[in-house]
Short mmCIF file of C-alpha atoms in Angstrom, two decimals:
data_model
loop_
_atom_site.label_atom_id
_atom_site.label_comp_id
_atom_site.label_asym_id
_atom_site.label_seq_id
_atom_site.Cartn_x
_atom_site.Cartn_y
_atom_site.Cartn_z
CA MET A 1421 -23.95 134.75 40.26
CA ALA A 1422 -21.15 135.11 37.75
CA GLU A 1423 -21.99 134.46 34.14
CA GLY A 1424 -19.27 131.84 34.02
CA ASP A 1425 -21.27 129.67 36.42
CA ARG A 1426 -23.85 129.04 33.74
CA GLY A 1427 -23.46 126.78 30.82
CA ILE A 1428 -25.17 125.91 27.55
CA THR A 1429 -25.24 122.28 26.48
CA VAL A 1430 -26.57 120.75 23.28
CA ASP A 1431 -28.45 117.51 23.83
CA ALA A 1432 -29.42 115.19 20.95
CA SER A 1433 -31.47 112.89 23.19
CA PRO A 1434 -32.95 115.10 25.90
CA SER A 1435 -34.58 113.43 28.91
CA HIS A 1436 -38.29 113.83 29.61
CA GLU A 1437 -37.34 115.54 32.85
CA ASP A 1438 -35.22 118.19 31.12
CA LEU A 1439 -37.87 118.79 28.45
CA ALA A 1440 -40.48 119.13 31.17
CA GLY A 1441 -38.33 121.76 32.86
CA VAL A 1442 -38.42 123.97 29.77
CA GLU A 1443 -42.14 123.31 29.24
CA ARG A 1444 -42.84 124.33 32.82
CA GLY A 1445 -40.84 127.53 32.48
CA LEU A 1446 -42.55 128.56 29.26
CA GLY A 1447 -45.93 127.50 30.65
CA ASP A 1448 -45.49 129.79 33.64
CA TYR A 1449 -44.66 132.66 31.30
CA ASN A 1450 -47.68 132.00 29.06
CA ARG A 1451 -49.99 131.76 32.05
CA ARG A 1452 -49.46 135.44 32.84
CA PHE A 1453 -50.88 136.41 29.46
CA ILE A 1454 -53.53 133.80 28.75
CA GLY A 1455 -54.21 132.00 32.00
CA PRO A 1456 -53.85 128.29 32.67
CA PRO A 1457 -53.75 125.86 29.75
CA ASP A 1458 -57.02 124.22 28.73
CA ARG A 1459 -55.77 121.83 26.05
CA ARG A 1460 -57.71 118.57 25.70
CA PRO A 1461 -57.08 115.81 23.18
CA LEU A 1462 -59.77 115.15 20.60
CA SER A 1463 -59.13 112.11 18.46
CA PHE A 1464 -61.17 109.67 16.41
CA VAL A 1465 -60.34 106.30 15.01
CA LEU A 1466 -61.93 104.48 12.07
CA ARG A 1467 -62.15 100.74 12.72
CA ASP A 1468 -63.34 97.92 10.51
CA ALA A 1469 -65.55 95.10 11.74
CA GLY A 1470 -62.45 93.17 12.82
CA GLY A 1471 -61.35 96.05 15.05
CA VAL A 1472 -58.43 97.01 12.81
CA VAL A 1473 -57.67 100.72 12.72
CA ARG A 1474 -58.10 101.89 9.12
CA GLY A 1475 -57.98 105.62 9.62
CA GLY A 1476 -57.80 108.30 12.25
CA LEU A 1477 -57.70 111.92 13.18
CA ILE A 1478 -55.48 113.15 16.01
CA GLY A 1479 -56.29 116.59 17.28
CA ASP A 1480 -56.91 118.73 20.32
CA THR A 1481 -58.91 121.70 21.45
CA ALA A 1482 -57.59 124.72 23.32
CA ARG A 1483 -58.82 128.27 23.86
CA GLY A 1484 -61.74 127.92 21.48
CA TRP A 1485 -59.71 126.45 18.62
CA LEU A 1486 -59.65 122.96 17.17
CA HIS A 1487 -56.22 121.87 16.00
CA VAL A 1488 -55.97 118.94 13.60
CA ASP A 1489 -52.56 117.37 13.99
CA GLU A 1490 -52.87 114.23 11.85
CA LEU A 1491 -55.53 112.84 9.52
CA TRP A 1492 -55.03 109.52 7.80
CA VAL A 1493 -57.24 107.07 5.90
CA ASP A 1494 -56.05 103.68 4.70
CA GLU A 1495 -55.27 103.81 0.99
CA SER A 1496 -57.72 101.03 0.17
CA LEU A 1497 -60.53 103.19 1.60
CA ARG A 1498 -59.65 106.49 -0.05
CA GLY A 1499 -62.24 108.43 -2.00
CA ARG A 1500 -65.23 107.13 -0.07
CA GLY A 1501 -65.75 110.04 2.27
CA TRP A 1502 -64.11 108.59 5.37
CA GLY A 1503 -61.68 111.50 5.65
CA SER A 1504 -64.62 113.91 5.46
CA ARG A 1505 -66.45 111.96 8.16
CA LEU A 1506 -63.41 111.99 10.45
CA LEU A 1507 -63.00 115.74 9.94
CA ALA A 1508 -66.72 116.35 10.52
CA ALA A 1509 -66.58 114.30 13.73
CA ALA A 1510 -63.67 116.40 15.00
CA GLU A 1511 -65.38 119.66 14.09
CA ARG A 1512 -68.59 118.52 15.78
CA GLY A 1513 -66.69 117.44 18.89
CA ALA A 1514 -64.87 120.77 18.96
CA ARG A 1515 -68.13 122.74 18.66
CA GLU A 1516 -69.54 120.76 21.57
CA ARG A 1517 -66.58 122.03 23.59
CA GLY A 1518 -67.40 125.59 22.53
CA CYS A 1519 -64.76 125.90 19.82
CA ARG A 1520 -65.62 128.23 16.97
CA ARG A 1521 -62.51 127.93 14.81
CA ALA A 1522 -60.05 125.34 13.52
CA TYR A 1523 -56.45 125.45 12.27
CA LEU A 1524 -54.00 122.99 10.82
CA ASP A 1525 -51.08 122.67 8.48
CA THR A 1526 -50.58 120.25 5.63
CA ALA A 1527 -48.15 119.60 2.80
CA THR A 1528 -49.01 120.07 -0.86
CA PHE A 1529 -48.54 116.34 -1.52
CA GLN A 1530 -51.10 115.64 1.17
CA ALA A 1531 -54.49 117.28 1.40
CA PRO A 1532 -54.72 121.06 0.87
CA GLY A 1533 -57.47 120.58 -1.75
CA PHE A 1534 -59.42 118.35 0.64
CA TYR A 1535 -59.35 120.96 3.39
CA GLU A 1536 -60.25 123.83 1.04
CA LYS A 1537 -63.25 121.79 -0.14
CA HIS A 1538 -64.29 121.60 3.52
CA GLY A 1539 -64.15 125.35 4.02
CA TYR A 1540 -60.56 125.86 5.17
CA ARG A 1541 -58.67 128.84 3.78
CA GLU A 1542 -54.97 129.44 3.48
CA VAL A 1543 -53.32 131.89 5.87
CA GLY A 1544 -49.70 131.09 5.19
CA ARG A 1545 -47.31 129.00 3.15
CA ILE A 1546 -43.68 127.93 3.12
CA ALA A 1547 -42.81 127.43 -0.53
CA ASP A 1548 -40.49 124.57 -1.55
CA PHE A 1549 -40.17 123.30 1.99
CA HIS A 1550 -38.51 120.09 0.85
CA SER A 1551 -38.42 117.95 -2.31
CA GLY A 1552 -40.60 120.50 -4.09
CA PHE A 1553 -43.54 120.44 -1.69
CA ASP A 1554 -44.95 123.43 0.18
CA ILE A 1555 -46.24 123.59 3.74
CA VAL A 1556 -49.66 125.29 3.88
CA TYR A 1557 -51.34 126.77 6.98
CA LEU A 1558 -55.15 126.75 6.95
CA ILE A 1559 -57.99 127.95 9.19
CA LYS A 1560 -61.78 127.59 9.22
CA SER A 1561 -64.67 129.14 11.10
CA LEU A 1562 -66.75 126.50 12.88
CA ALA A 1563 -69.49 128.95 13.79
CA PRO A 1564 -72.96 127.83 12.71
CA PRO A 1565 -74.56 129.93 9.94
CA ASP A 1566 -76.59 132.00 12.42
CA GLU A 1567 -73.47 133.16 14.23
CA PRO A 1568 -71.03 135.74 12.92
CA ARG A 1569 -68.27 134.02 10.94
CA ASP A 1570 -65.04 135.60 11.98
CA GLY A 1571 -62.58 132.84 11.10
CA MET B 828 -66.47 95.08 1.48
CA VAL B 829 -65.38 95.12 5.07
CA GLU B 830 -67.93 96.79 7.30
CA LEU B 831 -66.62 99.97 8.86
CA SER B 832 -67.65 101.96 11.82
CA LEU B 833 -66.45 105.31 13.06
CA ASP B 834 -65.32 104.63 16.55
CA ILE B 835 -65.20 107.88 18.46
CA VAL B 836 -62.42 107.95 21.00
CA ASP B 837 -62.34 110.94 23.31
CA ASP B 838 -59.23 109.70 25.12
CA PRO B 839 -57.52 107.49 22.54
CA SER B 840 -54.99 104.86 23.50
CA ASP B 841 -51.32 105.58 22.89
CA ALA B 842 -51.30 102.51 20.65
CA ASP B 843 -54.06 103.90 18.40
CA ILE B 844 -52.40 107.30 18.19
CA GLY B 845 -49.05 105.70 17.47
CA LEU B 846 -50.56 103.59 14.72
CA VAL B 847 -52.23 106.56 13.01
CA ARG B 848 -48.98 108.53 13.13
CA GLU B 849 -47.02 105.57 11.85
CA ARG B 850 -49.38 104.97 8.94
CA LEU B 851 -49.41 108.66 7.97
CA ASN B 852 -45.61 108.62 8.00
CA ALA B 853 -45.69 105.57 5.75
CA TYR B 854 -48.01 107.45 3.37
CA ASN B 855 -45.66 110.44 3.36
CA ALA B 856 -42.72 108.16 2.61
CA GLY B 857 -44.30 107.39 -0.75
CA PHE B 858 -43.87 111.01 -1.80
CA VAL B 859 -40.79 112.33 -0.08
CA PRO B 860 -37.56 110.94 1.30
CA ASP B 861 -37.39 109.82 4.90
CA SER B 862 -37.64 112.96 7.00
CA GLY B 863 -34.64 112.00 9.15
CA TYR B 864 -36.42 113.10 12.33
CA ARG B 865 -34.09 113.66 15.30
CA PRO B 866 -34.72 115.56 18.53
CA LEU B 867 -32.49 118.49 19.41
CA ALA B 868 -32.42 120.41 22.66
CA VAL B 869 -30.21 123.11 24.10
CA PHE B 870 -30.24 123.71 27.83
CA LEU B 871 -29.01 126.57 29.98
CA ARG B 872 -28.13 125.50 33.50
CA ASP B 873 -26.43 127.06 36.49
CA ALA B 874 -23.45 125.51 38.24
CA ASP B 875 -25.79 123.37 40.36
CA GLY B 876 -27.50 121.98 37.28
CA ARG B 877 -30.67 123.99 37.77
CA MET B 878 -32.54 124.63 34.50
CA LEU B 879 -32.58 128.34 33.61
CA GLY B 880 -33.54 128.19 29.99
CA GLY B 881 -33.83 125.95 27.00
CA LEU B 882 -34.59 125.43 23.37
CA VAL B 883 -36.62 122.32 22.49
CA ALA B 884 -36.56 121.42 18.82
CA SER B 885 -36.08 118.70 16.27
CA THR B 886 -34.52 118.39 12.85
CA TYR B 887 -36.25 116.80 9.87
CA TRP B 888 -36.49 117.39 6.15
CA GLU B 889 -33.33 119.48 6.53
CA TRP B 890 -35.15 122.04 8.64
CA LEU B 891 -34.70 122.98 12.27
CA HIS B 892 -38.18 122.90 13.86
CA ILE B 893 -38.19 124.95 17.05
CA ASP B 894 -40.96 123.96 19.48
CA LEU B 895 -40.07 125.90 22.62
CA LEU B 896 -37.61 128.58 23.65
CA TRP B 897 -37.60 129.78 27.21
CA VAL B 898 -35.30 131.83 29.47
CA ASP B 899 -35.85 132.28 33.20
CA ASP B 900 -37.23 135.72 34.10
CA ALA B 901 -34.19 136.57 36.18
CA LEU B 902 -31.94 136.18 33.14
CA ARG B 903 -33.99 138.02 30.53
CA GLY B 904 -32.32 140.66 28.40
CA ALA B 905 -28.81 139.31 28.88
CA GLY B 906 -28.53 137.56 25.53
CA TRP B 907 -29.18 134.01 26.73
CA GLY B 908 -32.08 133.52 24.31
CA SER B 909 -29.83 134.53 21.44
CA ARG B 910 -27.15 132.12 22.63
CA LEU B 911 -29.64 129.25 22.90
CA LEU B 912 -30.94 130.03 19.42
CA ALA B 913 -27.41 130.24 17.99
CA ALA B 914 -26.38 126.94 19.59
CA GLY B 915 -29.50 125.28 18.16
CA LYS B 916 -28.77 126.67 14.74
CA GLU B 917 -25.17 125.49 14.78
CA ALA B 918 -26.20 121.99 15.83
CA ALA B 919 -28.87 121.94 13.11
CA ARG B 920 -26.40 123.08 10.47
CA ALA B 921 -24.06 120.31 11.54
CA ARG B 922 -26.93 117.93 10.72
CA GLY B 923 -27.29 119.46 7.26
CA CYS B 924 -30.23 121.77 7.95
CA ARG B 925 -30.56 124.82 5.74
CA ALA B 926 -33.39 126.68 7.45
CA ALA B 927 -35.52 126.95 10.58
CA VAL B 928 -39.25 127.18 11.22
CA LEU B 929 -41.23 127.94 14.37
CA SER B 930 -44.46 129.38 15.62
CA THR B 931 -44.67 132.03 18.28
CA LEU B 932 -47.48 133.99 19.90
CA SER B 933 -47.75 137.76 19.69
CA PHE B 934 -47.05 138.16 23.44
CA GLN B 935 -44.01 135.90 23.24
CA ALA B 936 -41.07 136.60 20.97
CA PRO B 937 -41.93 137.64 17.37
CA ASP B 938 -39.69 140.72 17.65
CA PHE B 939 -36.85 138.64 19.06
CA TYR B 940 -37.04 136.30 16.07
CA ARG B 941 -37.35 139.21 13.62
CA ALA B 942 -34.17 140.64 15.09
CA HIS B 943 -32.52 137.30 14.34
CA GLY B 944 -33.57 137.35 10.68
CA TYR B 945 -36.80 135.38 10.83
CA VAL B 946 -39.68 136.40 8.54
CA VAL B 947 -43.42 135.73 8.90
CA ALA B 948 -44.72 132.93 6.65
CA GLY B 949 -48.25 133.00 7.99
CA GLU B 950 -50.38 134.45 10.74
CA ILE B 951 -53.54 133.35 12.53
CA PRO B 952 -55.49 136.20 14.16
CA ASP B 953 -57.11 135.65 17.57
CA LEU B 954 -55.20 132.43 18.32
CA PRO B 955 -55.29 132.43 21.28
CA PRO B 956 -58.17 134.93 21.68
CA GLY B 957 -56.86 138.49 21.92
CA HIS B 958 -53.45 137.50 20.54
CA ARG B 959 -51.98 136.11 17.31
CA ARG B 960 -50.03 133.04 16.28
CA LEU B 961 -47.21 133.69 13.83
CA TYR B 962 -45.33 131.12 11.76
CA MET B 963 -41.79 132.29 11.07
CA THR B 964 -38.91 130.97 9.02
CA LYS B 965 -35.27 131.73 8.45
CA VAL B 966 -33.01 130.41 5.72
CA PHE B 967 -29.53 130.02 7.17
CA ALA B 968 -26.93 132.16 5.45
CA SER B 969 -23.91 130.50 3.91
CA ASP B 970 -20.81 130.02 6.04
CA ARG B 971 -19.13 132.93 4.29
CA ASP B 972 -21.87 135.36 5.19
CA PRO B 973 -20.78 137.25 8.33
CA ARG B 974 -24.42 137.80 9.32
CA SER B 975 -24.96 134.07 9.72
#
């Protein structure tokens, strides 16, 4: 086929179908190196007695790693350990699935100190990402004390 | 004080996930300007419209965030990945972006990105097991810089 038969188009509102086409292509490539995907969502919600969501952690597990995507606690409930409990629930859930490590990224105006207090350590940083804040990449070993800690 | 319970949801509803994301965004908005999130994709298709490659990304906080870059096996090594990346960069610059960030795995394309001026900002060993995950960034050169 002549090169001129192919075309590149920029799309500011790509369809699910087109996005899925790229995901499928890259997925097939990845499969040759690491086998089929095993990603499963792992999320927790904090509800009050009225059923209102007042906090939550959105994450997933894949290939022995927990990934924390979002962690939020309602401002009126901050400082009472709910964030720690959400994180502990995710780590416990991940261990039950056989995960031994966790990774996430956060911004310096968010929670790097919180994660470091919970045993996460920095493995990368983008300084002055925007408006003076940095993006920080963190990891943690979830192995119990009697297992080698390699995270 | 309102009584709270930690409700463990293994398969959370889209509504709950959406609410958590929305509230975290609202929290962020107290510290930084609106991120200006917009999707951005670049597709490579043949004359019949068949998908042969693509770059899936978004722009926010004046950065191009590249999620996926893929080129069909049959077309590898012919510069299509570079063209997809360049088209994404140009579109991002038109939106006011000044840099790009992505993560790639050690068996994917770190050398490709290095060749295009990306540098490693962080690295996670053994993610996935036996490989590495690399976070890479590139600050776009000014218009006058011929390397841009």
